[in-house]
Structures are given as C-alpha cells and as structure tokens.
Amino acid sequence: MALTRDDLKNLVMTYKKSLDAQKKKIFVCAGTGCVAVGSLHIYDEFIRLMKEKEISCEVKLEREPHDDSVGIKKSGCHGFCEMGPMVRIEPEGWMYIKVTPKDCAEIIEKSVAANQFIERLGYQKEGQVYPTQEEIPFYKHQTRLVLEHCGRMDATSIGEYLALGGYAAFEKALFDMSPDEVVAEIVASNLRGRGGGGFLAGRKWTQVRQQKEPIKYIVCNGDEGDPGAFMDGSIMEGDPHRMLEGMMIASIACGASEGYIYVRAEYPLSVSRLGMAISQARECGLLGKNILGSGHDFDIKICKGAGAFVCGEGSALTASIEGKRGMPRVKPPRTVEHGLFGKPTVLNNVETFANVPLIIQNGAKWYKSIGPEKSPGTKTFALTGNIGNTGLIEVPMGMTLRQVIFDIGGGISGGADFKAVQIGGPSGGCLTKDQLDLPLDFDSLKKAGAMIGSGGLVVMDENTCMVEVARFFMNFTKNESCGKCVPCREGTKRMLEILERIVAGQGEIEDLDMMLDLADTIKATALCGLGKTATSPVVGTIKNFRQEYEAHILEKRCPANVCQKLKRITIDKELCHGCSKCANSCPVGAITGKIKEPFVIDIEK
Amino acid sequence: MDDKLNFQELDEILEKYRYDSTQIIPILQDTQAKYRYLPKEAFTYLSEKLGMTVAKIYSVATFYENFSLQPKGKYVIRSCDGTACHVRKSLPILERMRSELGLSATKVTTDDLMFTVETVSCFGACGFGPVITVNDEVYPTMTPEKASELLVKLRGEF
C-alpha cells in the first residue's frame, strides 16, 4: 500500500522494473468485440502451452521482477475490430489478426522463442503484408492519445498503468499545483466535452469551483446509449485507470470528495473492469481519505444503469443515481449549481475525463497544438456500418470525413458506392458525398446541420434506404422518450407514424411539410436535449435525400429496394439459366425472354 | 418457477445496500438477477423494509427497460438493433427467431418459459454485427440461418 508520495514513487519504480524485465509481451485483445469471437480461449491456450513447454510466463505484474519472462496480457480493445481476435507481440509491435487457438503454438514457437514474424497471420492487403501495427493503413493515419494504452496494456492491472506513467498527472495536480492552477490549465486547453454538445469543460469546472456549497460531486457519464457507438465502453474496458485519473484530477480542481460513474448495464465488462480498477486504486492509496498524505479525500462509486437512453442527459442521469425515474428536469438551474443530490456537480463523459491527465501532464499549450484551436485535441470515433475496416479509431479534430472513411476505414465494403454517413447518433444528422471534405470538429459539423455527438460514425452504402434509416432513428427516440413532456412524447410518435406510412407506400407529399413543421415545434418546445434533437435525422434526410422520400410517396418505389412493402422482384441475370419456368407460371404474363438466356420482368404489368 | 419468495435472499440484498432507499435501482437489479424478473411480492416486501411506497418502487421498476414484471425465459435472447447491426441486416434475424418461436413484439416469452426474445439498442460489439446475445454471451456475425441453428442447439440443451 502506498501511503505517501515517496511510497508511490517506489511502487512505480518496482512495477517499471518488473515490466521491463518482460522481454516479450503477448497482448490478447479482451475487448467486448474480440471476446465475442473467442479471444479468451486464445489467452487460455497461450498460458496452457507456456506451462506445457515450461516457458517462464507471467500473467500478473509482480512487484518482484523476474528475469527474462514472457508477459501474457488481456488488453483492452485494439480497435481493429473487423480483424479480431487480435494478438500483438511486443517489443516488435507485430500484429496478428483473426487468430485462433490453433495458431498459439506456432506463435510461441516462432514469434516468442525465435523472433520470427509469421506472415500468414499478419494483415495483408493487395498482396502486401504489414507486420507491425503501426504500418497497417488503419492505424497509420490515426493519432492515438486517449487510446494510447488500449491494446498495449493489461487492462486489469494498476501496476502496468503505473509503470507506463499513469497517475503521474494526478500526483502532479495533487502536490505541485494549486486547484486554481488545475482549473486554469483545463480552461486554457479549450477542452470541449466529448459527450456530444462540445461544451467547454474548463467553464464547467470553473463554475463548480466557484460554488460556495461545501459538498460537491464529480460524475462520469458512461451511459453511452447511442446505437453504433462504443468508444466510451472501450475506454472503460481498455484503460479504466485513465478515466479514474481524470475524475481524481477534477476532484482536486473542484474540491469534491465523492464521485460516481454511471455505466450502462449493457456493458458488463466495463462495469467489472472499473470495479477492479477502483479497488486497486484504493489499495494503492490513490482513492480514499487523506490521499498520499495530501489531506485530499476522494472516492468513487459505480452506478449501473437500467436501460434508459434518456439517462445520458445530465439531469436524468443524476435523478437515476438518486434512485428515481430518470427524467430530465427544466433547466436552469444547471447541473453545475444543482446537480446530484442538489449539490454542484461536474458531469463529464468518459472520453472527456480520459483527456484530462494528458493535459495536466503535457500542458494546455501542447494540447492546443493538436487540431483546430477552438476544438483542440483528438476525437475517438466508432466506425461501423458498411465499411471495410470497422473499429475504434482516434484522429485529430479537423480531419476530413474522406480521410476517415477512405484512408482509415478502407472505403465501402462489398464494392458498393458510398451514400451517406450518419454521425452523432439519433441526435445527429446524415452527411452526403458532397460533404466528404468537411473537417470533423464541433463547429464545422454544427454549421452543416450535424453534430459529433458521442462519436458514432455509421457508414451507409447505396443499398441503404434513407427514409427507412430516418424511420429507424425515430422509432428509437419514440421508444426512448421518457414521456415527461408532450412535444417529445406525442411528437415523436406522430412523426414515426408518418414515416411508417411512407415506407409502407402510403405517404402523401404533404407529409414532408407536415414533418418539417412538427420538427420545428418539437425542437422549440421539448424539455431536454433528447427531444430537441430527436427530429435531426428526419430533417437531415429530407434536406439531403428529398428525392428518395418523393420516390416512396409519388412513385411508390424504394430506390434502394429495402422497404418490404415497396419491394420489387427482379431476375438476377447471373443466376438465370433461362428455363422459362417463371414465365410459364406468371399469371399476368409479365416475364419474357428467350430460352437459355436471362429472362426479364416487366414491372409495369 | 414458483412464485414463493425467499425473503432471506431479499434481506441479504437489502443488507448489502444498507436499507438505503436511494439504492432502489441496484436493489431491484439484484432482485431481478435472482428471479429473472421482479415478482409482485417483492414490491410489498421492499416497500416495508425501505419505507418507500409501493407506487414509488413500481414507478422506478416500470420506467427502466431492463426491469421485467413478467417471468422471463431460461434463455434471454437479445437481438441487437443498433444502427450498425441494423444496416447490416439485423431485422431478418429477429423476424426469423420470432417466427420460429411463435413470438412477436408484444409477446416476448414462450409459454414454456424457455425463450425470451427482445431487442436492444447496442452492445458495443459493432465490428461483428449483426450480433445477438444469449444470457449475456455474445454471438457475432449472425444470419437468420445461424440463428435457427442456435435455437435448435439451445432447445437440445434444455
């Protein structure tokens, strides 16, 4: 147990020695995605084989360094989810993809014992093999700062986090800086909340610091409910200490002695890793009373969500922690004055807190040198949908969509054309081909009628029906509306009804104006952010894909051929042998053609 | 399952949260973990012990999606309908499972209490979409055919 600053320094030294003694390290991805495709079996197989071959291996970082052993670690998400399960070998930085337990023996034999790269397990594209992670195009264009440890550290070990320089920023803030200096550094960094709105974190912290109330709270919003977004989950699983460290620094800055993490129940792995991290931090004296003899008290509790999207909203989230229905309330007063249990509360999301140690460690000036000045730093995105490289990425703010989708994401999967990208979840918008060169930052997206939101990027190809996508999001918000205010409860329901009519081929052209009218009203009158932005996907798709709506309404046709009720039957020319069976049985004689040549259907008949 | 409650188990849960009524959500979560749903009798018992009205507890239990007042099946299958899974055609999988089990959007549990089929908004395993989970174990890159095979397998295990 570390009790003083010096004790902590010694602890860091011993862990560092221990880690350095591991000449080889095997990182098996243990993120939600890779676990789903069996990565834990690979981990077990490695340990079994090492024991069988009597190779000295360590699964835990010991305080007593062992010479020349192999470290086997369950790491956080490597990010390149499409290629999972993934195994990284250090110090070489080799990355093996789609590994199965059968490959483990060969990896030990060649890569661990003989320092050889196994070509067949490496990432290959167009005949070229990319041995190291850094060379793979998916990683090459990224700047991984918040995610630097994800995939390169045992996510369950505080020892490794300490050995890699973790908690140094906390130590600095605790002993070498005054709370005012900490707040000033965050203000100077222009760090903007990564949860969606992009509100300046420094301003929030200043406001809470100024409150006279003696009890204050630090709350971390880990209720990442946006469908298609999993960045925060990956940070909580892959580098839980980084986020805790951010919260601890906030507690010094604002004078809070209690913190809460609100995590959605759909992330069981995050809940367990955070729980582990908190008890490890307590054991090392980093959480609790009189931390490292500084006189500062701070402890953190975890609250598991119970499945309500609206609880991502500040006032609903605090209500839920208090054991109430998670319904938003009228603001002001805002959370900074009247938050959890009525006390001033700093409420930031996971990624925002994870940025804090970097800023304290390297300074605001360094932070502002990354990305545009008004939206500095990096942003993590969950790249999903019809894209070649699905995964978790981190890029400097201001990178263009084109770079993200084509350079990092490898373009559209399956050879179809790019159609749109949905950004910012149910509150965001769709961006089209014309907007591919738009820089991704808070301000330019806002101008384009979209938002970064929590950072889900769902790429859609030409086989996606935009009207159906709008219906999908409206269905989601209708289901998730808490029901407290009429505009949201009734408005989303009526809009969904109209959209359902349109996809069923019963829409009328007046519906479009009606929906835009409704959207205006809901936006102007809804109580909380969920309601105010609920109509964004509809407004965005009407604006950018009006012709698709019109095709559904006027021509009773779904251009992407998705909507069931408007589906048209076609004959696949590649598969048709020209047997005439279909033509003979068609009651209206709509199918014609020559024997042994592909037949065609005349839809008009 | 029998509806008779083992109050001792509930006491243990209450003890863990020190009879603190602000902890009603985790208390209900632990209760549901024991019985796979929230039995009616639990409400009155918790109300007495926590000094909260039954209505208040009921209002919390009905607000959050993860709570169920109906018994759930032995296998709770959650089909992800997040955006990523949705554009990768998750709907046909859900439809296949519902039709094979005779379930619908309103009837989610089979009469023999074997299967419950629900949708969920996102698991964070988008790279392997479409995904479903069976009692929290994730099954990646599903297809309607794979889902049918899985149902057969699960039936065999019962």
Short mmCIF file of C-alpha atoms in Angstrom, two decimals, chain A residues 32-34 36-37 81-82 84 227-230 264-267 304-308 310-311 320-327 384-386 390 458 460 463 468 472-473 476 480 482, chain B residues 21-26 29-30 52 56 58-60 62-67 81-84 86-89 91 95 120-128 131 136 138-141:
data_model
loop_
_atom_site.label_atom_id
_atom_site.label_comp_id
_atom_site.label_asym_id
_atom_site.label_seq_id
_atom_site.Cartn_x
_atom_site.Cartn_y
_atom_site.Cartn_z
CA THR A 32 -16.16 -6.79 -25.99
CA GLY A 33 -15.83 -7.44 -29.72
CA CYS A 34 -12.89 -9.83 -29.62
CA ALA A 36 -17.33 -12.30 -28.61
CA VAL A 37 -15.26 -14.10 -31.21
CA CYS A 81 -12.47 -4.98 -34.55
CA GLU A 82 -13.19 -6.36 -38.00
CA GLY A 84 -10.43 -9.86 -34.41
CA PRO A 227 -26.62 2.86 -31.15
CA GLY A 228 -23.44 2.23 -33.13
CA ALA A 229 -21.13 3.94 -30.65
CA PHE A 230 -18.78 2.04 -28.39
CA ARG A 264 -24.99 1.33 -18.81
CA ALA A 265 -25.89 -2.21 -17.86
CA GLU A 266 -25.30 -3.41 -21.43
CA TYR A 267 -21.56 -3.03 -20.75
CA LYS A 304 -25.25 0.63 -13.10
CA GLY A 305 -27.86 1.99 -15.47
CA ALA A 306 -31.05 0.04 -16.00
CA GLY A 307 -31.66 0.61 -19.67
CA ALA A 308 -32.91 4.11 -20.37
CA VAL A 310 -32.57 9.39 -21.67
CA CYS A 311 -30.31 8.81 -18.66
CA SER A 320 -31.32 7.93 -11.76
CA ILE A 321 -28.33 7.82 -9.39
CA GLU A 322 -30.63 9.19 -6.69
CA GLY A 323 -32.91 6.20 -7.21
CA LYS A 324 -35.67 7.94 -9.15
CA ARG A 325 -37.16 7.62 -12.59
CA GLY A 326 -34.53 9.01 -14.92
CA MET A 327 -36.45 12.01 -16.19
CA THR A 384 -19.27 0.99 -38.25
CA GLY A 385 -21.78 0.05 -40.91
CA ASN A 386 -20.95 -0.81 -44.50
CA THR A 390 -14.93 -1.48 -38.74
CA VAL A 458 -22.21 4.73 -39.30
CA MET A 460 -24.06 3.60 -45.37
CA ASN A 463 -28.15 -0.20 -50.66
CA GLU A 468 -36.02 3.69 -43.57
CA PHE A 472 -35.30 3.59 -37.59
CA PHE A 473 -33.99 6.56 -35.60
CA PHE A 476 -35.57 4.58 -31.39
CA GLU A 480 -36.66 6.06 -25.52
CA CYS A 482 -39.21 9.41 -21.14
CA SER B 21 -33.87 3.79 -0.45
CA THR B 22 -31.75 5.82 -2.91
CA GLN B 23 -30.23 2.46 -3.83
CA ILE B 24 -33.56 1.15 -5.09
CA ILE B 25 -32.25 0.63 -8.64
CA PRO B 26 -29.35 -1.66 -7.67
CA GLN B 29 -31.29 -5.19 -10.25
CA ASP B 30 -30.02 -7.70 -7.71
CA MET B 52 -40.90 3.67 0.31
CA LYS B 56 -42.71 4.69 -5.90
CA TYR B 58 -43.30 0.41 -9.07
CA SER B 59 -42.72 3.71 -10.87
CA VAL B 60 -38.96 3.05 -10.93
CA THR B 62 -41.62 0.30 -14.91
CA PHE B 63 -39.50 3.21 -16.14
CA TYR B 64 -36.33 1.29 -16.87
CA GLU B 65 -36.21 -1.10 -19.73
CA ASN B 66 -34.10 -3.73 -18.01
CA PHE B 67 -36.73 -4.48 -15.40
CA ASP B 81 -30.87 -3.41 -33.41
CA GLY B 82 -28.27 -0.69 -33.11
CA THR B 83 -27.52 1.36 -36.21
CA ALA B 84 -24.51 -0.71 -37.15
CA HIS B 86 -29.40 -2.56 -38.45
CA VAL B 87 -27.59 -1.55 -41.64
CA ARG B 88 -26.00 -4.99 -41.67
CA LYS B 89 -29.46 -6.54 -41.76
CA LEU B 91 -34.04 -7.34 -38.75
CA GLU B 95 -38.01 -11.96 -37.56
CA VAL B 120 -31.56 -3.98 -27.58
CA SER B 121 -30.01 -0.80 -28.89
CA CYS B 122 -26.28 -1.57 -28.92
CA PHE B 123 -23.82 -3.88 -27.21
CA GLY B 124 -20.69 -2.17 -28.41
CA ALA B 125 -19.57 -5.14 -30.49
CA CYS B 126 -20.42 -3.34 -33.72
CA GLY B 127 -17.43 -4.75 -35.59
CA PHE B 128 -19.06 -8.16 -35.61
CA VAL B 131 -24.88 -9.67 -33.07
CA ASP B 136 -25.21 -12.07 -21.96
CA VAL B 138 -22.34 -12.54 -27.41
CA TYR B 139 -22.85 -14.38 -30.70
CA PRO B 140 -21.17 -12.47 -33.55
CA THR B 141 -21.91 -12.11 -37.28
#
